[in-house]
Amino acid sequence: MNKDIILLPGDGVGTEIMESAKVVLNAIASEFDHTFTFHQHKIGGDAIDHYEVPLPDDTIAACQKADAILLGAVGGEKWDSLPAHLRPEKGLLGIRKTLGLFANLRPVKGFTSLLDASPLKEEVINGSDILIIRELTGGLYFGKPSERREDGEVVVDTLYYQRNEMERIIDKGFESARLRNNHLTSVDKANVLESSRMWREIVEEKSKDYPDVTVEHLLVDAAAMKLITQPDRFDTIVTENLFGDILSDEASVLTGSLGMLPSASIRSDGVGLYEPVHGSAPDIAGKGIANPLGMILSSALMLRHSFGMEQEAAEIEEAVNECLEQGYYTPDLQMDGGTQVGTKEMTEMVLENLTTKSVCNSIGNMYA
Ligand code: NAD
Ligand code: IPM
Ligand code: MN
């Protein structure tokens, strides 16, 4: 297959880990005889430095034509004092909104070899496997522009949702639960927010269309607590934009590090943007120690969700698992024993495991 892939490395560790995804995808392309053509564009602080805007028109145009998009991360202190509409984060929010990527899938599945890396007890996290589905183009992030009033003494942020925006993500939640263990947890704050009461009503209505899926409602504060005390009670979680943002960083603790989590931002036709859940990690940027696995696993999600390449995606995931089984870890993973490596070495280990797999497959084929 021929695919055009847009690369948006962005800022901080985004540029370091994007290289990892690219070489891994090149290895997959040569093993499976695909042609992946990469086109690199600017977003976030990188775009501000060159074009004075966080989301240049040519980046939007390129993304609109692409088969899929990979994004590193945006943001950093350098741009923090810019007005809100010119901040790097606006570039990311802008591309999500412009492309209509309303469904953000954040799988949180621990690797067995990383059980020790989590500060949580092994018996608590063992076997946890959660899919967080976060609404991505509505809510507080996209209400009326925020404003300061009355000489800056009053501030207004607006939480705005249309019914159909809730319906489509809740449908996605039910459909995803059906492909997993038929259990959907809907997270809201219906004891306080009108938007959450409407959300809960829709979940109740929709549950009649999915009688095979068991639904539970949790208030977000309790959900945050249960996520790290009883993670195995969760299967699929569906929630609005801000709650999903916060809960997914929290859930990353189950896997040992925020650097492990991939994500897929998709719309109904399968077009997608794939990015790790973490940010530009300014505290470690430029040191060559960022964990590239969240980014590499995001490229696997791209192969699976946008290109239908299940075997290729699974090979990347297996190669990542092998590296961890062999004891390689980046410093964000607090491991006893094993071999601590940097971004490049970890990427090389993934490549090595991919190659071994590819050689084994071809030997297998020769004797098949
Ligand atoms: P962050 O996710 O960048 O970092 C949080 C912590 O996790 C830091 O200690 C960091 O070193 C660590 N970390 C993150 N990714 C890592 C990786 N791959 N390997 C090892 N350690 C990793 O969040 P922050 O520090 O709150 O935000 C920094 C900047 O990133 C801000 O400007 C923020 O707006 C932006 N941000 C961007 C995105 C995105 O582009 N998707 C997401 C979150 C935050
Ligand atoms: C994320 C990030 C973004 C968000 C920021 C950088 C705008 O935290 O992708 O999780 O809040 O959506
Ligand atoms: Mn976030």
Coordinates of C-alpha atoms and ligand atoms in Angstrom, one line a residue:
M1 CA 0.0 0.0 0.0
N2 CA 1.1 3.6 -0.6
K3 CA 0.4 6.1 2.2
D4 CA 1.1 9.7 2.6
I5 CA 1.8 10.5 6.3
I6 CA 2.2 14.0 7.7
L7 CA 4.7 14.4 10.5
L8 CA 4.2 17.2 12.9
P9 CA 7.1 16.9 15.4
G10 CA 6.3 20.1 17.2
D11 CA 8.3 21.1 20.3
G12 CA 10.6 19.7 23.0
V13 CA 10.8 15.9 23.1
G14 CA 8.3 15.9 20.2
T15 CA 11.2 16.3 17.7
E16 CA 13.2 13.5 19.4
I17 CA 10.5 10.9 19.5
M18 CA 9.2 11.6 16.0
E19 CA 12.4 10.3 14.6
S20 CA 11.8 7.0 16.4
A21 CA 8.3 6.6 14.9
K22 CA 9.7 7.3 11.4
V23 CA 12.5 4.7 11.5
V24 CA 10.1 2.1 12.9
L25 CA 7.6 2.8 10.2
N26 CA 10.3 2.6 7.5
A27 CA 11.3 -0.8 8.9
I28 CA 7.6 -1.9 8.7
A29 CA 7.3 -0.5 5.1
S30 CA 10.3 -2.5 3.9
E31 CA 9.2 -5.7 5.7
F32 CA 5.6 -5.6 4.3
D33 CA 6.4 -4.0 1.0
H34 CA 4.5 -0.7 1.7
T35 CA 5.5 2.7 0.6
F36 CA 5.1 5.3 3.3
T37 CA 5.9 8.9 2.1
F38 CA 6.5 11.3 4.9
H39 CA 5.9 15.1 4.7
Q40 CA 7.1 17.1 7.6
H41 CA 5.2 20.3 8.7
K42 CA 5.3 22.8 11.5
I43 CA 2.9 23.2 14.4
G44 CA 3.0 24.7 17.9
G45 CA 6.0 26.7 19.1
D46 CA 8.1 25.6 16.1
A47 CA 5.5 27.2 13.8
I48 CA 5.3 30.3 15.9
D49 CA 9.1 30.8 15.6
H50 CA 8.9 30.5 11.8
Y51 CA 5.5 31.9 10.8
E52 CA 4.2 33.7 14.0
V53 CA 1.2 31.4 14.1
P54 CA 0.8 28.0 15.9
L55 CA -1.1 26.4 13.0
P56 CA 0.1 27.6 9.5
D57 CA -2.3 27.3 6.6
D58 CA 0.0 24.9 4.7
T59 CA 0.1 22.6 7.7
I60 CA -3.7 22.5 7.6
A61 CA -3.8 21.9 3.9
A62 CA -1.3 19.1 4.1
C63 CA -3.2 17.4 6.9
Q64 CA -6.4 17.6 4.9
K65 CA -4.9 15.7 2.0
A66 CA -3.0 13.2 4.1
D67 CA -3.8 9.5 4.7
A68 CA -2.9 10.0 8.4
I69 CA -1.0 12.4 10.7
L70 CA 1.6 11.7 13.4
L71 CA 2.2 14.4 16.0
G72 CA 4.9 14.7 18.6
A73 CA 4.0 17.3 21.2
V74 CA 3.6 21.1 21.4
G75 CA 4.4 23.7 24.0
G76 CA 7.1 25.1 26.2
E77 CA 7.9 28.0 28.6
K78 CA 9.3 30.1 25.8
W79 CA 5.8 30.6 24.4
D80 CA 3.8 30.6 27.7
S81 CA 3.4 34.4 27.9
L82 CA 1.9 34.7 24.4
P83 CA -1.8 35.7 24.1
A84 CA -4.0 32.6 24.3
H85 CA -4.8 32.5 20.6
L86 CA -1.1 32.5 19.7
R87 CA 0.0 29.8 22.1
P88 CA 1.4 26.5 20.8
E89 CA -1.5 24.6 22.4
K90 CA -3.9 26.5 20.1
G91 CA -2.2 24.8 17.1
L92 CA -3.0 21.4 18.5
L93 CA -6.6 22.3 19.4
G94 CA -6.9 23.9 16.0
I95 CA -5.9 20.9 14.0
R96 CA -8.2 18.6 16.1
K97 CA -11.1 20.9 15.5
T98 CA -10.4 21.7 11.8
L99 CA -10.2 18.0 11.0
G100 CA -13.2 17.1 13.1
L101 CA -11.3 14.5 15.2
F102 CA -13.9 14.2 17.9
A103 CA -12.9 10.8 19.3
N104 CA -9.7 10.4 21.2
L105 CA -8.9 6.8 22.1
R106 CA -6.4 6.4 24.9
P107 CA -5.6 2.7 25.6
V108 CA -4.1 2.1 29.0
K109 CA -2.6 -1.4 29.0
G110 CA 0.2 -2.3 31.2
F111 CA 3.2 -4.4 30.0
T112 CA 3.8 -7.3 32.4
S113 CA 7.5 -6.4 32.5
L114 CA 6.7 -2.9 33.8
L115 CA 4.6 -4.0 36.8
D116 CA 7.5 -2.9 39.0
A117 CA 7.8 0.5 37.4
S118 CA 4.5 1.7 38.7
P119 CA 4.4 3.2 42.2
L120 CA 1.1 1.3 42.7
K121 CA 1.1 -2.2 44.1
E122 CA 1.5 -5.0 41.6
E123 CA -1.6 -6.8 42.9
V124 CA -3.7 -3.6 42.3
I125 CA -2.5 -3.0 38.7
N126 CA -2.0 -6.5 37.4
G127 CA -4.3 -7.3 34.5
S128 CA -5.6 -3.8 34.1
D129 CA -6.6 -3.0 30.6
I130 CA -8.6 0.1 30.0
L131 CA -9.7 2.1 27.0
I132 CA -10.4 5.8 27.8
I133 CA -12.5 7.5 25.1
R134 CA -12.2 11.2 25.4
E135 CA -14.5 13.7 23.6
L136 CA -11.9 15.9 21.8
T137 CA -13.5 18.8 20.0
G138 CA -16.0 20.3 22.5
G139 CA -16.6 21.3 26.1
L140 CA -14.6 23.9 28.0
Y141 CA -11.8 23.8 25.4
F142 CA -14.0 25.2 22.6
G143 CA -16.7 27.4 24.3
K144 CA -16.9 31.1 23.6
P145 CA -13.4 32.6 23.7
S146 CA -12.3 33.0 27.3
E147 CA -12.4 36.5 28.6
R148 CA -11.3 38.7 31.5
R149 CA -13.8 41.2 32.6
E150 CA -14.1 44.1 35.1
D151 CA -10.4 45.2 35.0
G152 CA -9.3 41.6 35.0
E153 CA -11.1 40.7 38.3
V154 CA -13.6 38.4 36.6
V155 CA -12.8 35.5 34.3
V156 CA -15.2 33.5 32.1
D157 CA -14.5 30.1 30.4
T158 CA -17.6 28.5 28.8
L159 CA -18.5 24.9 28.7
Y160 CA -20.5 24.4 25.5
Y161 CA -21.8 21.1 24.0
Q162 CA -24.4 20.4 21.4
R163 CA -26.5 17.2 21.9
N164 CA -25.1 15.6 18.7
E165 CA -21.5 16.1 19.9
M166 CA -22.4 14.1 23.0
E167 CA -24.3 11.5 21.0
R168 CA -21.6 10.6 18.6
I169 CA -18.9 10.1 21.3
I170 CA -21.2 8.2 23.5
D171 CA -22.1 5.9 20.5
K172 CA -18.3 5.5 20.0
G173 CA -18.1 4.5 23.7
F174 CA -20.8 1.8 23.3
E175 CA -19.4 0.5 20.1
S176 CA -15.9 0.3 21.5
A177 CA -17.1 -1.5 24.7
R178 CA -18.8 -4.1 22.4
L179 CA -15.4 -4.8 20.8
R180 CA -13.9 -5.3 24.3
N181 CA -15.6 -6.7 27.4
N182 CA -19.1 -5.1 27.1
H183 CA -18.6 -2.8 30.1
L184 CA -18.9 1.0 29.7
T185 CA -18.2 3.5 32.5
S186 CA -19.6 6.9 31.7
V187 CA -17.8 9.6 33.8
D188 CA -19.4 13.0 34.5
K189 CA -20.2 15.5 37.2
A190 CA -24.0 15.3 37.0
N191 CA -24.3 16.3 40.7
V192 CA -23.1 19.8 39.7
L193 CA -23.0 20.5 35.9
E194 CA -26.0 20.8 33.6
S195 CA -23.8 19.5 30.7
S196 CA -23.2 16.4 32.7
R197 CA -26.9 15.9 33.3
M198 CA -27.5 16.0 29.6
W199 CA -24.6 13.7 29.0
R200 CA -26.1 11.2 31.5
E201 CA -29.5 11.3 29.9
I202 CA -28.0 10.5 26.5
V203 CA -26.0 7.6 27.9
E204 CA -29.3 6.2 29.4
E205 CA -31.2 6.7 26.1
K206 CA -28.4 5.1 24.1
S207 CA -28.0 2.1 26.5
K208 CA -31.4 0.9 25.1
D209 CA -29.7 0.5 21.7
Y210 CA -26.8 -1.5 23.2
P211 CA -28.5 -4.0 25.6
D212 CA -25.5 -6.2 25.6
V213 CA -23.3 -3.5 27.1
T214 CA -23.5 -3.0 30.9
V215 CA -23.3 0.7 31.8
E216 CA -22.3 2.4 35.0
H217 CA -22.2 6.1 35.8
L218 CA -19.4 7.5 37.9
L219 CA -18.8 11.0 39.1
V220 CA -15.5 12.2 38.0
D221 CA -14.0 12.7 41.5
A222 CA -14.8 9.1 42.5
A223 CA -13.7 7.8 39.1
A224 CA -10.3 9.4 39.7
M225 CA -10.0 7.6 43.0
K226 CA -11.2 4.2 41.7
L227 CA -9.0 4.4 38.6
I228 CA -5.9 3.9 40.8
T229 CA -7.4 1.8 43.6
Q230 CA -9.5 -0.7 41.6
P231 CA -8.3 -0.3 38.0
D232 CA -9.5 -3.8 37.0
R233 CA -13.1 -2.8 37.5
F234 CA -12.8 -0.7 34.3
D235 CA -13.1 -1.8 30.7
T236 CA -14.1 1.1 28.5
I237 CA -14.5 4.7 29.8
V238 CA -16.3 7.4 27.9
T239 CA -16.1 11.0 29.1
E240 CA -16.0 14.7 28.0
N241 CA -13.0 16.6 27.0
L242 CA -11.4 18.0 30.2
F243 CA -12.3 15.0 32.4
G244 CA -10.7 12.7 29.8
D245 CA -7.5 14.8 29.6
I246 CA -7.0 14.6 33.4
L247 CA -8.0 10.9 33.9
S248 CA -5.8 9.7 31.1
D249 CA -2.6 11.3 32.6
E250 CA -3.7 9.8 35.9
A251 CA -4.2 6.3 34.4
S252 CA -0.7 6.4 32.8
V253 CA 0.6 5.7 36.3
L254 CA -0.8 2.1 35.9
T255 CA 1.7 1.6 33.0
G256 CA 4.7 2.9 34.8
S257 CA 5.1 6.2 32.9
L258 CA 3.2 8.8 31.0
G259 CA 5.8 8.2 28.3
M260 CA 4.2 4.9 27.5
L261 CA 0.8 6.0 26.5
P262 CA -0.3 6.3 22.8
S263 CA -3.4 7.9 21.5
A264 CA -5.6 8.0 18.4
S265 CA -7.7 11.0 17.5
I266 CA -10.2 10.0 14.9
R267 CA -13.5 10.8 13.2
S268 CA -16.1 8.5 11.6
D269 CA -14.4 8.0 8.3
G270 CA -11.2 6.7 9.9
V271 CA -9.0 9.7 9.1
G272 CA -6.8 10.1 12.2
L273 CA -4.1 12.0 14.0
Y274 CA -1.9 9.9 16.3
E275 CA 0.1 11.3 19.2
P276 CA 1.4 10.2 22.5
V277 CA -0.6 11.4 25.5
H278 CA 2.3 13.3 27.1
G279 CA 3.5 16.8 26.3
S280 CA 6.8 18.3 25.2
A281 CA 8.4 17.4 28.6
P282 CA 10.6 20.6 28.8
D283 CA 12.4 19.2 31.9
I284 CA 14.1 16.5 29.8
A285 CA 14.0 17.9 26.3
G286 CA 17.3 17.9 24.5
K287 CA 18.8 15.3 26.8
G288 CA 18.2 12.3 24.6
I289 CA 16.4 10.4 27.3
A290 CA 12.7 10.8 26.4
N291 CA 10.8 7.5 26.3
P292 CA 9.9 7.0 22.6
L293 CA 7.5 4.1 23.2
G294 CA 4.3 6.2 23.5
M295 CA 5.1 7.7 20.1
I296 CA 6.1 4.4 18.6
L297 CA 2.9 2.8 19.9
S298 CA 0.9 5.7 18.4
S299 CA 2.3 4.8 15.0
A300 CA 1.0 1.3 15.6
L301 CA -2.4 2.7 16.3
M302 CA -2.2 4.6 13.0
L303 CA -1.4 1.4 11.1
R304 CA -4.4 -0.3 12.7
H305 CA -7.1 2.4 12.7
S306 CA -6.3 4.4 9.6
F307 CA -4.7 1.8 7.3
G308 CA -6.3 -1.4 8.5
M309 CA -2.8 -2.9 8.9
E310 CA -3.5 -5.1 11.9
Q311 CA -0.5 -7.5 11.5
E312 CA 1.9 -4.6 11.1
A313 CA 0.6 -2.8 14.2
A314 CA 0.8 -6.0 16.2
E315 CA 4.4 -6.5 15.2
I316 CA 5.3 -3.1 16.5
E317 CA 3.5 -3.8 19.8
E318 CA 5.2 -7.1 20.1
A319 CA 8.7 -5.6 19.4
V320 CA 8.0 -3.0 22.1
N321 CA 7.0 -5.8 24.5
E322 CA 10.2 -7.7 23.6
C323 CA 12.4 -4.7 24.4
L324 CA 10.8 -4.4 27.8
E325 CA 11.0 -8.1 28.5
Q326 CA 14.7 -7.9 27.6
G327 CA 15.0 -5.3 30.4
Y328 CA 15.6 -2.1 28.5
Y329 CA 14.0 1.0 30.0
T330 CA 14.3 4.8 29.7
P331 CA 14.9 6.7 33.0
D332 CA 11.2 7.7 33.4
L333 CA 10.5 4.0 34.1
Q334 CA 11.6 3.5 37.7
M335 CA 13.0 0.0 37.3
D336 CA 15.3 -2.2 39.5
G337 CA 17.7 -4.1 37.3
G338 CA 17.7 -4.2 33.6
T339 CA 19.6 -1.8 31.3
Q340 CA 18.8 2.0 31.3
V341 CA 19.0 3.4 27.8
G342 CA 18.2 6.7 26.0
T343 CA 15.7 7.5 23.2
K344 CA 18.0 6.3 20.4
E345 CA 19.1 3.1 22.0
M346 CA 15.5 2.2 22.9
T347 CA 14.4 2.9 19.3
E348 CA 17.3 0.7 18.1
M349 CA 16.2 -2.1 20.4
V350 CA 12.6 -1.9 18.9
L351 CA 14.1 -2.0 15.4
E352 CA 16.3 -5.0 16.4
N353 CA 13.3 -6.9 17.7
L354 CA 11.3 -6.0 14.5
T355 CA 14.1 -7.3 12.4
T356 CA 14.4 -10.6 14.3
K357 CA 10.6 -11.0 13.9
S358 CA 10.8 -10.3 10.2
V359 CA 13.7 -12.8 9.7
C360 CA 11.8 -15.4 11.7
N361 CA 8.7 -14.8 9.6
S362 CA 10.5 -15.2 6.3
I363 CA 12.2 -18.4 7.5
G364 CA 8.8 -19.5 8.6
N365 CA 7.5 -18.7 5.1
M366 CA 10.3 -20.5 3.4
Y367 CA 9.5 -23.7 5.2
A368 CA 5.7 -23.2 5.1
Ligands
NAD1 P1 4.4 16.7 30.0 O1 3.5 15.6 29.6 O2 5.2 17.4 29.0 O3 5.4 16.2 31.2 C1 4.9 15.7 32.4 C2 6.0 14.9 33.1 O4 6.1 13.6 32.3 C3 7.4 15.5 33.0 O5 8.1 15.2 34.2 C4 8.1 14.9 31.8 O6 9.5 14.8 31.9 C5 7.4 13.5 31.8 N1 7.4 12.9 30.5 C6 6.4 13.3 29.5 N2 6.7 12.6 28.4 C7 7.8 11.8 28.6 C8 8.5 10.9 27.8 N3 8.2 10.7 26.5 N4 9.6 10.3 28.3 C9 9.9 10.5 29.6 N5 9.3 11.4 30.4 C10 8.2 12.0 29.9 O7 3.4 17.8 30.7 P2 3.8 19.3 31.3 O8 5.2 19.3 31.8 O9 2.7 19.6 32.2 O10 3.7 20.2 30.0 C11 4.8 20.6 29.2 C12 4.3 21.3 28.0 O11 3.7 20.3 27.1 C13 3.2 22.4 28.2 O12 3.5 23.5 27.3 C14 1.9 21.7 27.8 O13 0.9 22.6 27.3 C15 2.4 20.8 26.7 N6 1.5 19.6 26.5 C16 1.4 19.2 25.2 C17 0.7 18.1 24.9 C18 0.6 17.7 23.5 O14 1.2 18.2 22.6 N7 -0.2 16.6 23.2 C19 0.2 17.3 26.0 C20 0.4 17.7 27.3 C21 1.1 18.8 27.5
IPM2 C1 -3.4 16.5 25.6 C2 -2.9 17.9 26.0 C3 -3.7 19.0 25.4 C4 -5.1 18.9 25.8 C5 -3.1 20.4 25.6 C6 -1.7 20.5 25.2 C7 -3.9 21.4 24.8 O1 -2.8 18.0 27.4 O2 -3.4 16.2 24.4 O3 -3.7 15.7 26.5 O4 -5.4 19.3 26.9 O5 -5.9 18.3 25.1
MN3 MN -3.3 16.1 28.5

